[in-house]
């Protein structure tokens, strides 16, 4: 097979010699290190195709990790073109999250979860942490859940379980209580039969550590492991790869990792570039392959990107060349304000369209997702089709979240957060008080919220309307759960929305927004169509919360620079290159040189997404929280080498500093080395790129848990918080029938009564 001439091996066609080596040398560990657009991903895909086509491994024996779901989809499609059906049944081609989730479901019992565990999105995590913080007796205003969320994420990305924390870790939150809170949070997750993103890998690591048989099973299964965007793996992910493949761990799989140190942009999520340096030590005999020819971009684009990244000190260093022409210089446009920026970009896009460019080949890449707003406004005005990728837009909408919560509560009865969200939406008589009561009872009795609701609904503990509302909901959930296996996902959604009264609630609302919400629910049903069952759809939603929703049709793409990694477009617009926005204020304030270098890598990633044309923009004025402030051009604007750039300004006059920066004169940022690096206008907006996102923060009232009681017997006197004194006339588990002195005979839960002493 290996000696077939190339026409018979179409998957190798057109590859250059080092790419071909990367694709065909299947023995031994391999590290493919090369700059943007040099065909790393293409070589990796060819390597997969080669394995499949030459039967070097069965599809199920290959673990292939991509950075985004979109990249996984593209790789799968490309493989199908190259090797046809041989790609079928590659269960382990996907992101770290997706593949880990798939494996974890098989062993969920080993970490106290059921195979149907829920994956919480960041919003749910934060709500849960608020509760954990309150129950630990801490003041959430002083110790915010957001801070704890990112700390725990950091621990998890580093592969640390609560037991692995050191003194510094423990003191990173609430005066030494980080470990306690971490453990409480994990216990809460287990009780909810849920995990967060970080857990997916962390649980697997824990299982591999403690169950040698499971470890051996997976080591034996995978013959080849391939990882794209390796520079952005975190410590936990690397430990996992190592456990599966390193000879020192007993691994036999061949590991091939592909990456570019200049494109490491996720250190804030725990990505660790040191993994590249560690690799050769952990995997002796590693073959390192370098690619230097860039196939994507024009000479000017490469020159501009190279000029910026050359300012970074901490890099492995590499040269790139291209056979492509110089093309057009990168254009830097200074505009007056944000709306003008959007107007100008829209005009340019229309011009490109007239010249024959496809909208899908055009992208606007922003530093912070809130920047998309202005472009959306403009595009809606002029009817330019666009889509937003990389935000939380669609699945974040209240009605979509609520519809999804209905499905989650239907399919995962233990999912208390979902139940909490839908309990009184639409209104079914369950006020804050009743909900708090329900939560208290659930905690005291150790039941899930839904199970507690089912029990409580059969008693008189709650006021009449709340009781019948709850009863209806519980019965509905039971019924939908029973019907679920026989329904297609969109049909299940429709059933739930109709029978729960949720859709009727929106229909009764005559506002414009309600109409939009109904449309979104229809859109949700459409999105569910391609999934075999609602469970896998829910998992998909959880996994794509960093949203790569694919829509058909010709549309301009708006996305963050972070989400654009690995992608390419003919024409790329890079707006908002201003100090405090890009580089972000947070990077300037908190991270020192290392953060600034990461921002610069982000600039490099942005520029190198383009094949033909790059337009960089910066505005002199921005509105921040309704206030106009003036801003300085990004230092990266000045770092663009003049020979690869045309600078255009619609501005006249102004500060010489500003002009110098716009026109690329000398080093206009020398002063920044002395000062804080803060532009005059940028205060907080950039540091909080998601300020427009409101976190829905209703948290169930915290209570002190009580153990279920055995000290109440039939005939005993009790005192009930609401109904007063009475005599127990019957007992059924924790349910009591009580003849109250003043309130008649009622069913109550034993948690709400106190023994009153003495017989009737
Ligand atoms: P990034 O660092 O941005 O992830 P990359 O190194 O993964 O980039 P690819 O996306 O694989 O690069 O390739 C960039 C472009 O160059 C693609 O359009 C690809 O099809 C093309 N390309 C790659 N290798 C070759 C080749 N040998 N001949 C022609 N075109 C190629
Ligand atoms: Mg790539």
CSV table of C-alpha atoms in Angstrom, one decimal, residues 352-643:
chain,number,residue,atom,x,y,z
A,352,UNK,CA,-16.8,43.4,-2.1
A,353,UNK,CA,-20.1,41.8,-2.9
A,354,UNK,CA,-20.4,43.8,-6.1
A,355,UNK,CA,-16.9,42.6,-7.0
A,356,UNK,CA,-18.1,39.0,-6.7
A,357,UNK,CA,-17.0,38.1,-3.2
A,358,UNK,CA,-19.3,35.6,-1.4
A,359,UNK,CA,-20.6,36.9,2.0
A,360,UNK,CA,-19.6,33.6,3.6
A,361,UNK,CA,-16.0,34.4,2.7
A,362,UNK,CA,-16.1,37.7,4.7
A,363,UNK,CA,-15.6,37.9,8.4
A,364,UNK,CA,-15.5,40.6,11.1
A,365,UNK,CA,-13.4,39.5,14.0
A,366,UNK,CA,-13.8,41.4,17.3
A,367,UNK,CA,-11.8,41.3,20.5
A,368,UNK,CA,-14.9,41.4,22.7
A,369,UNK,CA,-18.3,40.0,21.8
A,370,UNK,CA,-20.1,43.2,22.8
A,371,UNK,CA,-18.5,44.9,19.8
A,372,UNK,CA,-20.8,42.9,17.5
A,373,UNK,CA,-23.8,45.0,18.6
A,374,UNK,CA,-23.0,48.0,16.5
A,375,UNK,CA,-22.5,45.9,13.4
A,376,UNK,CA,-25.7,44.1,14.0
A,377,UNK,CA,-27.6,47.3,14.2
A,378,UNK,CA,-26.1,48.5,11.0
A,379,UNK,CA,-26.5,45.2,9.1
A,380,UNK,CA,-30.1,44.9,10.2
A,381,UNK,CA,-30.8,48.5,9.0
A,382,UNK,CA,-29.4,47.8,5.5
A,383,UNK,CA,-30.5,44.2,5.3
A,384,UNK,CA,-27.1,42.6,5.1
A,385,UNK,CA,-27.3,39.0,6.1
A,386,UNK,CA,-25.0,38.1,8.9
A,387,UNK,CA,-24.5,35.5,11.6
A,388,UNK,CA,-22.9,35.7,15.0
A,389,UNK,CA,-20.5,32.9,15.9
A,390,UNK,CA,-18.7,32.7,19.2
A,391,UNK,CA,-21.3,34.6,21.3
A,392,UNK,CA,-23.8,33.0,23.5
A,393,UNK,CA,-26.6,34.6,21.5
A,394,UNK,CA,-29.1,32.1,20.5
A,395,UNK,CA,-29.0,29.5,23.3
A,396,UNK,CA,-28.7,32.3,25.8
A,397,UNK,CA,-32.1,33.8,25.1
A,398,UNK,CA,-34.5,33.4,28.0
A,399,UNK,CA,-37.1,31.5,26.0
A,400,UNK,CA,-34.6,29.2,24.6
A,401,UNK,CA,-33.0,28.5,27.9
A,402,UNK,CA,-36.4,27.9,29.4
A,403,UNK,CA,-37.4,25.5,26.7
A,404,UNK,CA,-34.2,23.7,27.2
A,405,UNK,CA,-34.7,23.6,30.9
A,406,UNK,CA,-38.1,21.9,30.3
A,407,UNK,CA,-36.3,19.2,28.2
A,408,UNK,CA,-33.6,18.8,30.8
A,409,UNK,CA,-36.1,18.5,33.7
A,410,UNK,CA,-38.0,15.9,31.5
A,411,UNK,CA,-35.0,13.8,30.7
A,412,UNK,CA,-32.9,14.3,33.8
A,413,UNK,CA,-35.2,14.3,36.9
A,414,UNK,CA,-32.2,15.0,39.1
A,415,UNK,CA,-31.4,18.2,37.4
A,416,UNK,CA,-32.6,20.6,40.1
A,417,UNK,CA,-31.4,23.8,38.3
A,418,UNK,CA,-33.6,23.1,35.3
A,419,UNK,CA,-36.6,22.3,37.5
A,420,UNK,CA,-36.1,25.5,39.5
A,421,UNK,CA,-36.0,27.5,36.3
A,422,UNK,CA,-39.3,26.2,35.0
A,423,UNK,CA,-41.2,25.6,38.3
A,424,UNK,CA,-43.2,28.8,38.0
A,425,UNK,CA,-42.9,29.6,34.3
A,426,UNK,CA,-45.5,29.9,33.1
A,427,UNK,CA,-47.1,31.0,36.5
A,428,UNK,CA,-48.6,28.1,38.3
A,429,UNK,CA,-49.1,29.6,41.7
A,430,UNK,CA,-45.7,28.8,43.0
A,431,UNK,CA,-44.4,32.0,44.7
A,432,UNK,CA,-41.0,32.6,46.1
A,433,UNK,CA,-42.2,31.3,49.4
A,434,UNK,CA,-43.5,28.0,48.1
A,435,UNK,CA,-40.3,27.5,46.1
A,436,UNK,CA,-38.2,28.2,49.1
A,437,UNK,CA,-40.3,25.8,51.1
A,438,UNK,CA,-39.8,23.2,48.4
A,439,UNK,CA,-36.1,23.7,48.3
A,440,UNK,CA,-35.9,23.5,52.0
A,441,UNK,CA,-37.8,20.2,52.0
A,442,UNK,CA,-35.6,18.8,49.2
A,443,UNK,CA,-32.5,19.6,51.1
A,444,UNK,CA,-33.7,18.2,54.4
A,445,UNK,CA,-35.0,15.0,52.8
A,446,UNK,CA,-32.0,14.5,50.5
A,447,UNK,CA,-34.3,14.4,47.5
A,448,UNK,CA,-33.9,16.1,44.1
A,449,UNK,CA,-36.0,19.1,43.7
A,450,UNK,CA,-38.3,17.3,41.3
A,451,UNK,CA,-38.7,14.3,43.6
A,452,UNK,CA,-39.4,16.6,46.5
A,453,UNK,CA,-42.0,18.4,44.4
A,454,UNK,CA,-43.7,15.1,43.6
A,455,UNK,CA,-43.8,14.3,47.3
A,456,UNK,CA,-44.9,17.7,48.5
A,457,UNK,CA,-47.6,18.0,45.8
A,458,UNK,CA,-49.4,15.1,47.6
A,459,UNK,CA,-49.6,17.0,50.9
A,460,UNK,CA,-51.2,20.1,52.2
A,461,UNK,CA,-47.9,21.8,52.9
A,462,UNK,CA,-48.3,24.3,50.1
A,463,UNK,CA,-51.2,26.6,49.5
A,464,UNK,CA,-53.9,25.2,47.2
A,465,UNK,CA,-52.9,26.9,44.0
A,466,UNK,CA,-49.2,26.1,44.5
A,467,UNK,CA,-50.1,22.5,45.2
A,468,UNK,CA,-52.2,22.0,42.2
A,469,UNK,CA,-49.7,23.9,40.0
A,470,UNK,CA,-46.9,21.6,41.2
A,471,UNK,CA,-49.0,18.5,40.8
A,472,UNK,CA,-49.7,19.5,37.2
A,473,UNK,CA,-46.1,20.1,36.4
A,474,UNK,CA,-44.9,16.9,38.0
A,475,UNK,CA,-47.5,14.9,36.2
A,476,UNK,CA,-46.6,16.6,32.9
A,477,UNK,CA,-42.9,15.8,33.4
A,478,UNK,CA,-43.7,12.2,34.1
A,479,UNK,CA,-45.8,12.0,31.0
A,480,UNK,CA,-43.3,13.7,28.7
A,481,UNK,CA,-40.6,11.4,30.1
A,482,UNK,CA,-42.6,8.4,29.2
A,483,UNK,CA,-43.3,9.6,25.7
A,484,UNK,CA,-39.8,10.9,25.0
A,485,UNK,CA,-38.4,7.7,23.6
A,486,UNK,CA,-41.1,7.4,21.0
A,487,UNK,CA,-40.9,11.0,19.7
A,488,UNK,CA,-38.5,12.8,17.4
A,489,UNK,CA,-36.8,15.7,19.3
A,490,UNK,CA,-38.7,18.5,17.7
A,491,UNK,CA,-42.0,16.7,18.4
A,492,UNK,CA,-41.0,16.2,22.0
A,493,UNK,CA,-40.2,19.9,22.3
A,494,UNK,CA,-43.6,20.8,20.8
A,495,UNK,CA,-45.4,18.5,23.1
A,496,UNK,CA,-43.7,20.0,26.2
A,497,UNK,CA,-44.2,23.5,25.1
A,498,UNK,CA,-47.9,23.0,24.4
A,499,UNK,CA,-48.8,20.9,27.4
A,500,UNK,CA,-46.8,23.0,29.9
A,501,UNK,CA,-48.6,26.1,28.8
A,502,UNK,CA,-45.3,27.7,27.9
A,503,UNK,CA,-46.2,28.5,24.4
A,504,UNK,CA,-49.7,29.6,25.3
A,505,UNK,CA,-48.0,32.1,27.7
A,506,UNK,CA,-46.1,33.6,24.9
A,507,UNK,CA,-49.1,33.6,22.5
A,508,UNK,CA,-51.1,35.4,25.1
A,509,UNK,CA,-48.5,38.1,25.1
A,510,UNK,CA,-49.2,40.5,22.3
A,511,UNK,CA,-45.9,42.3,22.3
A,512,UNK,CA,-43.4,42.3,19.5
A,513,UNK,CA,-40.8,40.6,21.6
A,514,UNK,CA,-43.2,37.7,22.3
A,515,UNK,CA,-43.6,37.1,18.6
A,516,UNK,CA,-39.8,37.0,18.3
A,517,UNK,CA,-39.7,34.5,21.1
A,518,UNK,CA,-42.1,32.2,19.5
A,519,UNK,CA,-40.0,32.4,16.3
A,520,UNK,CA,-37.0,31.5,18.4
A,521,UNK,CA,-38.7,28.4,19.7
A,522,UNK,CA,-39.5,27.4,16.2
A,523,UNK,CA,-35.9,27.9,15.4
A,524,UNK,CA,-35.0,25.7,18.3
A,525,UNK,CA,-37.2,23.0,17.0
A,526,UNK,CA,-35.4,23.3,13.6
A,527,UNK,CA,-32.1,23.0,15.3
A,528,UNK,CA,-33.2,19.8,17.0
A,529,UNK,CA,-34.3,18.2,13.7
A,530,UNK,CA,-30.9,16.7,12.8
A,531,UNK,CA,-30.4,15.0,16.2
A,532,UNK,CA,-31.4,11.3,16.8
A,533,UNK,CA,-32.7,12.0,20.3
A,534,UNK,CA,-33.2,14.9,22.6
A,535,UNK,CA,-30.4,13.8,25.0
A,536,UNK,CA,-27.8,14.1,22.4
A,537,UNK,CA,-29.2,17.4,21.3
A,538,UNK,CA,-29.0,18.7,24.9
A,539,UNK,CA,-25.4,17.5,25.1
A,540,UNK,CA,-24.7,19.3,21.9
A,541,UNK,CA,-26.1,22.5,23.3
A,542,UNK,CA,-24.0,22.3,26.4
A,543,UNK,CA,-20.9,21.7,24.4
A,544,UNK,CA,-21.5,24.5,21.9
A,545,UNK,CA,-22.2,27.2,24.5
A,546,UNK,CA,-19.2,28.8,22.9
A,547,UNK,CA,-21.6,28.7,20.1
A,548,UNK,CA,-20.6,27.6,16.6
A,549,UNK,CA,-24.1,27.4,15.3
A,550,UNK,CA,-24.0,26.7,11.6
A,551,UNK,CA,-26.6,28.3,9.5
A,552,UNK,CA,-27.2,27.7,5.8
A,553,UNK,CA,-27.1,30.7,3.4
A,554,UNK,CA,-24.8,33.4,2.4
A,555,UNK,CA,-23.9,35.5,5.4
A,556,UNK,CA,-21.2,37.6,6.8
A,557,UNK,CA,-19.6,36.1,9.8
A,558,UNK,CA,-19.2,38.1,13.0
A,559,UNK,CA,-17.1,36.4,15.7
A,560,UNK,CA,-14.5,36.9,18.3
A,561,UNK,CA,-10.8,36.5,17.4
A,562,UNK,CA,-10.7,33.6,19.9
A,563,UNK,CA,-13.4,31.7,18.1
A,564,UNK,CA,-11.7,32.3,14.7
A,565,UNK,CA,-8.7,30.3,15.4
A,566,UNK,CA,-7.9,27.7,12.7
A,567,UNK,CA,-10.5,29.3,10.3
A,568,UNK,CA,-9.8,31.2,7.1
A,569,UNK,CA,-11.7,33.8,5.0
A,570,UNK,CA,-11.0,35.7,1.9
A,571,UNK,CA,-11.6,39.1,3.5
A,572,UNK,CA,-11.2,40.0,7.1
A,573,UNK,CA,-12.2,43.1,9.0
A,574,UNK,CA,-10.6,43.8,12.3
A,575,UNK,CA,-12.4,46.6,14.1
A,576,UNK,CA,-11.8,48.3,17.4
A,577,UNK,CA,-8.0,48.3,17.4
A,578,UNK,CA,-7.8,50.8,20.3
A,579,UNK,CA,-5.9,50.8,23.5
A,580,UNK,CA,-8.0,49.3,26.3
A,581,UNK,CA,-10.2,47.4,23.8
A,582,UNK,CA,-7.4,45.6,21.9
A,583,UNK,CA,-5.1,45.1,23.8
A,584,UNK,CA,-7.8,44.8,26.4
A,585,UNK,CA,-7.8,46.9,29.5
A,586,UNK,CA,-7.6,43.8,31.6
A,587,UNK,CA,-4.4,42.6,29.8
A,588,UNK,CA,-2.9,46.1,30.3
A,589,UNK,CA,-3.9,46.3,34.0
A,590,UNK,CA,-3.3,42.9,35.3
A,591,UNK,CA,-1.2,40.6,33.2
A,592,UNK,CA,2.0,42.6,32.5
A,593,UNK,CA,4.2,41.6,29.6
A,594,UNK,CA,2.9,38.1,29.3
A,595,UNK,CA,-0.7,39.3,28.8
A,596,UNK,CA,0.3,41.8,26.3
A,597,UNK,CA,2.2,39.1,24.4
A,598,UNK,CA,-1.0,37.0,24.4
A,599,UNK,CA,-3.0,40.0,23.0
A,600,UNK,CA,-0.3,40.3,20.3
A,601,UNK,CA,-0.7,36.6,19.4
A,602,UNK,CA,-4.4,37.3,19.1
A,603,UNK,CA,-3.6,40.1,16.6
A,604,UNK,CA,-1.4,37.7,14.7
A,605,UNK,CA,-4.2,35.1,14.7
A,606,UNK,CA,-6.6,37.8,13.4
A,607,UNK,CA,-4.5,39.0,10.5
A,608,UNK,CA,-3.5,35.5,9.4
A,609,UNK,CA,-7.2,34.4,9.0
A,610,UNK,CA,-7.3,36.3,5.7
A,611,UNK,CA,-6.4,34.9,2.3
A,612,UNK,CA,-6.7,38.1,0.3
A,613,UNK,CA,-7.5,41.3,2.2
A,614,UNK,CA,-7.3,42.6,5.7
A,615,UNK,CA,-8.9,45.9,6.9
A,616,UNK,CA,-8.0,47.1,10.4
A,617,UNK,CA,-10.1,49.9,12.0
A,618,UNK,CA,-9.9,52.1,15.0
A,619,UNK,CA,-12.3,54.8,16.2
A,620,UNK,CA,-11.4,58.0,17.9
A,621,UNK,CA,-14.5,58.0,20.0
A,622,UNK,CA,-16.5,55.2,21.7
A,623,UNK,CA,-19.6,55.2,23.7
A,624,UNK,CA,-19.1,53.4,26.9
A,625,UNK,CA,-22.1,53.0,29.2
A,626,UNK,CA,-23.9,55.8,27.3
A,627,UNK,CA,-20.9,58.2,27.7
A,628,UNK,CA,-18.7,59.3,24.9
A,629,UNK,CA,-15.0,58.9,25.5
A,630,UNK,CA,-12.1,59.4,23.2
A,631,UNK,CA,-9.7,56.6,22.6
A,632,UNK,CA,-6.2,56.0,21.4
A,633,UNK,CA,-5.3,53.7,18.5
A,634,UNK,CA,-3.9,50.3,19.6
A,635,UNK,CA,-0.2,50.0,19.9
A,636,UNK,CA,-0.5,47.1,17.5
A,637,UNK,CA,-1.5,49.6,14.8
A,638,UNK,CA,1.8,51.3,15.1
A,639,UNK,CA,3.6,47.9,15.1
A,640,UNK,CA,2.4,47.1,11.6
A,641,UNK,CA,5.4,47.5,9.3
A,642,UNK,CA,4.8,50.4,7.0
A,643,UNK,CA,5.9,48.5,3.9
